[in-house]
Coordinates of N, CA and C in Angstrom, one line a residue:
M1 N 12.3 16.5 -4.8 CA 11.8 15.1 -4.9 C 12.9 14.4 -5.8
D2 N 13.1 13.1 -5.4 CA 14.0 12.3 -6.2 C 13.3 12.0 -7.5
S3 N 14.1 11.8 -8.5 CA 13.5 11.5 -9.8 C 12.7 10.2 -9.9
A4 N 13.1 9.2 -9.1 CA 12.4 7.9 -9.1 C 11.0 8.1 -8.4
D5 N 11.0 8.9 -7.3 CA 9.8 9.2 -6.6 C 8.8 10.0 -7.4
F6 N 9.4 11.0 -8.1 CA 8.6 11.8 -9.0 C 8.0 11.0 -10.1
I7 N 8.7 10.2 -10.7 CA 8.2 9.3 -11.8 C 7.1 8.4 -11.3
S8 N 7.3 7.8 -10.1 CA 6.3 7.0 -9.5 C 5.0 7.8 -9.2
L9 N 5.2 9.0 -8.7 CA 4.0 9.8 -8.5 C 3.3 10.1 -9.8
M10 N 4.1 10.4 -10.8 CA 3.4 10.8 -12.1 C 2.7 9.6 -12.7
L11 N 3.3 8.4 -12.5 CA 2.6 7.1 -13.0 C 1.3 6.9 -12.2
V12 N 1.3 7.1 -10.9 CA 0.2 6.9 -10.1 C -1.0 7.9 -10.5
D13 N -0.6 9.1 -10.8 CA -1.5 10.1 -11.1 C -1.9 10.2 -12.6
K14 N -1.3 9.3 -13.4 CA -1.5 9.4 -14.8 C -2.9 9.3 -15.2
G15 N -3.7 8.4 -14.6 CA -5.1 8.3 -14.9 C -5.9 9.5 -14.7
Y16 N -5.4 10.3 -13.7 CA -6.1 11.5 -13.4 C -5.8 12.6 -14.3
Y17 N -4.5 12.8 -14.7 CA -4.1 13.9 -15.5 C -4.2 13.5 -17.0
D18 N -4.1 12.3 -17.3 CA -4.0 11.9 -18.7 C -5.4 11.4 -19.2
Y19 N -6.2 12.3 -19.8 CA -7.4 12.0 -20.3 C -7.7 12.9 -21.5
D20 N -8.6 12.4 -22.4 CA -8.9 13.1 -23.6 C -10.1 14.0 -23.3
F21 N -10.0 15.2 -23.3 CA -11.1 16.1 -23.0 C -11.7 16.5 -24.3
T22 N -12.9 16.3 -24.5 CA -13.7 16.8 -25.7 C -14.8 17.6 -25.1
E23 N -15.1 18.7 -25.8 CA -16.1 19.6 -25.3 C -17.4 18.9 -25.7
P24 N -18.4 18.9 -24.8 CA -19.7 18.2 -25.1 C -20.4 18.9 -26.2
K25 N -21.0 18.1 -27.0 CA -21.8 18.7 -28.1 C -23.1 19.3 -27.6
R26 N -23.3 20.4 -28.1 CA -24.6 21.2 -27.7 C -25.8 20.5 -28.4
R27 N -26.7 20.2 -27.6 CA -28.0 19.7 -28.2 C -29.1 20.7 -28.3
R28 N -29.8 20.8 -29.3 CA -30.8 21.7 -29.5 C -32.1 21.1 -28.8
R29 N -32.8 21.9 -28.1 CA -34.0 21.4 -27.5 C -35.1 21.2 -28.6
S30 N -35.7 20.1 -28.4 CA -36.8 19.8 -29.3 C -38.1 20.5 -28.9
T31 N -38.6 21.3 -29.8 CA -39.8 22.0 -29.5 C -41.1 21.3 -29.9
A32 N -40.9 20.1 -30.4 CA -42.1 19.4 -30.9 C -42.9 18.8 -29.7
N33 N -42.3 18.5 -28.6 CA -43.0 18.0 -27.4 C -43.5 19.0 -26.5
V34 N -43.2 20.3 -26.7 CA -43.5 21.3 -25.7 C -45.1 21.6 -25.9
K35 N -45.7 21.6 -24.8 CA -47.2 21.9 -24.8 C -47.4 23.2 -24.0
L36 N -47.9 24.1 -24.8 CA -48.2 25.4 -24.1 C -49.5 25.3 -23.3
M37 N -49.5 26.1 -22.2 CA -50.7 26.1 -21.3 C -51.7 27.0 -21.8
S38 N -53.0 26.6 -21.6 CA -54.0 27.5 -22.1 C -54.1 28.7 -21.1
D39 N -54.9 29.7 -21.4 CA -55.1 30.8 -20.5 C -55.7 30.4 -19.2
D40 N -56.7 29.5 -19.3 CA -57.4 29.0 -18.1 C -56.4 28.3 -17.2
E41 N -55.5 27.5 -17.8 CA -54.5 26.7 -16.9 C -53.5 27.7 -16.3
V42 N -53.1 28.7 -17.0 CA -52.2 29.7 -16.4 C -52.9 30.4 -15.3
A43 N -54.1 30.8 -15.4 CA -54.9 31.5 -14.4 C -55.0 30.6 -13.2
A44 N -55.3 29.3 -13.4 CA -55.4 28.4 -12.3 C -54.2 28.3 -11.5
V45 N -53.0 28.2 -12.2 CA -51.7 28.2 -11.5 C -51.4 29.5 -10.7
L46 N -51.7 30.6 -11.4 CA -51.4 31.9 -10.7 C -52.3 32.2 -9.6
S47 N -53.5 31.6 -9.6 CA -54.5 31.9 -8.5 C -54.1 31.3 -7.2
T48 N -53.2 30.3 -7.2 CA -52.7 29.7 -6.0 C -51.3 30.1 -5.6
A49 N -50.6 30.8 -6.5 CA -49.2 31.1 -6.2 C -49.2 32.3 -5.3
I50 N -48.3 32.3 -4.3 CA -48.1 33.5 -3.4 C -46.7 33.9 -3.5
I51 N -46.4 35.2 -3.1 CA -45.1 35.8 -3.1 C -44.5 35.2 -1.8
P52 N -43.2 34.7 -1.9 CA -42.5 34.1 -0.7 C -42.3 35.2 0.3
G53 N -42.5 34.9 1.5 CA -42.4 35.7 2.7 C -43.6 36.6 3.0
T54 N -44.6 36.5 2.1 CA -45.8 37.3 2.4 C -47.0 36.4 2.1
D55 N -48.2 36.8 2.4 CA -49.4 36.0 2.1 C -50.1 36.6 0.9
T56 N -49.3 37.4 0.1 CA -49.9 38.1 -1.0 C -50.0 37.1 -2.3
L57 N -51.1 37.1 -2.9 CA -51.2 36.3 -4.1 C -50.5 36.9 -5.3
V58 N -49.9 36.1 -6.1 CA -49.1 36.7 -7.2 C -50.1 37.3 -8.2
H59 N -51.2 36.7 -8.3 CA -52.2 37.1 -9.3 C -53.6 37.3 -8.6
S60 N -54.0 38.5 -8.4 CA -55.2 38.6 -7.7 C -56.4 38.5 -8.7
V61 N -57.5 38.1 -8.2 CA -58.7 37.9 -9.0 C -59.3 39.1 -9.6
K62 N -59.4 40.1 -8.7 CA -60.0 41.4 -9.0 C -58.8 42.4 -9.3
P63 N -59.0 43.3 -10.3 CA -57.9 44.2 -10.6 C -57.9 45.3 -9.5
T64 N -56.7 45.8 -9.1 CA -56.6 46.8 -8.1 C -56.7 48.1 -8.7
T65 N -57.4 49.0 -7.9 CA -57.6 50.4 -8.5 C -56.4 51.2 -8.1
P66 N -56.1 52.3 -8.9 CA -54.9 53.1 -8.6 C -54.9 53.7 -7.2
S67 N -56.1 54.1 -6.7 CA -56.2 54.6 -5.4 C -55.9 53.6 -4.3
A68 N -56.2 52.3 -4.5 CA -55.9 51.3 -3.6 C -54.4 51.0 -3.6
L69 N -53.8 51.0 -4.8 CA -52.4 50.8 -4.9 C -51.6 52.0 -4.2
Q70 N -52.0 53.2 -4.4 CA -51.4 54.3 -3.7 C -51.5 54.2 -2.2
A71 N -52.7 53.8 -1.7 CA -52.8 53.6 -0.2 C -51.9 52.5 0.3
E72 N -51.7 51.4 -0.5 CA -50.9 50.3 -0.1 C -49.4 50.8 -0.1
V73 N -49.0 51.5 -1.0 CA -47.6 52.0 -1.0 C -47.4 53.0 0.1
M74 N -48.3 53.9 0.3 CA -48.2 54.8 1.4 C -48.1 54.1 2.8
E75 N -48.9 53.0 3.0 CA -48.8 52.2 4.2 C -47.4 51.6 4.4
E76 N -46.9 51.0 3.3 CA -45.5 50.4 3.3 C -44.5 51.5 3.6
E77 N -44.6 52.7 3.1 CA -43.7 53.7 3.4 C -43.7 54.1 4.9
R78 N -44.9 54.1 5.4 CA -45.1 54.5 6.8 C -44.5 53.4 7.7
K79 N -44.6 52.1 7.3 CA -44.0 51.1 8.1 C -42.4 51.2 8.0
K80 N -41.9 51.5 6.9 CA -40.4 51.7 6.7 C -39.9 52.8 7.6
Q81 N -40.6 53.9 7.7 CA -40.2 55.0 8.5 C -40.3 54.7 10.0
H82 N -41.1 53.9 10.4 CA -41.3 53.5 11.9 C -40.3 52.5 12.4
R83 N -39.6 51.9 11.4 CA -38.6 50.9 11.8 C -37.4 51.5 12.4

């Protein structure tokens, strides 16, 4: 490149390359405005949440027994083997 063309190019791009970079200051999050949810509010949210791709609720209302969990896992393993 000719020196005149090079200088013209640098002057055109000067605004892009010539800037003062300063690292942004880190702000601490204010914990004064944070409102914690009560146990009832958490239960209400979890009662309607489902696992994506399934119709399984994230939080079931009744606790699952160990034998029911074992039967569920065995059924899933059977499905995997038949694929």
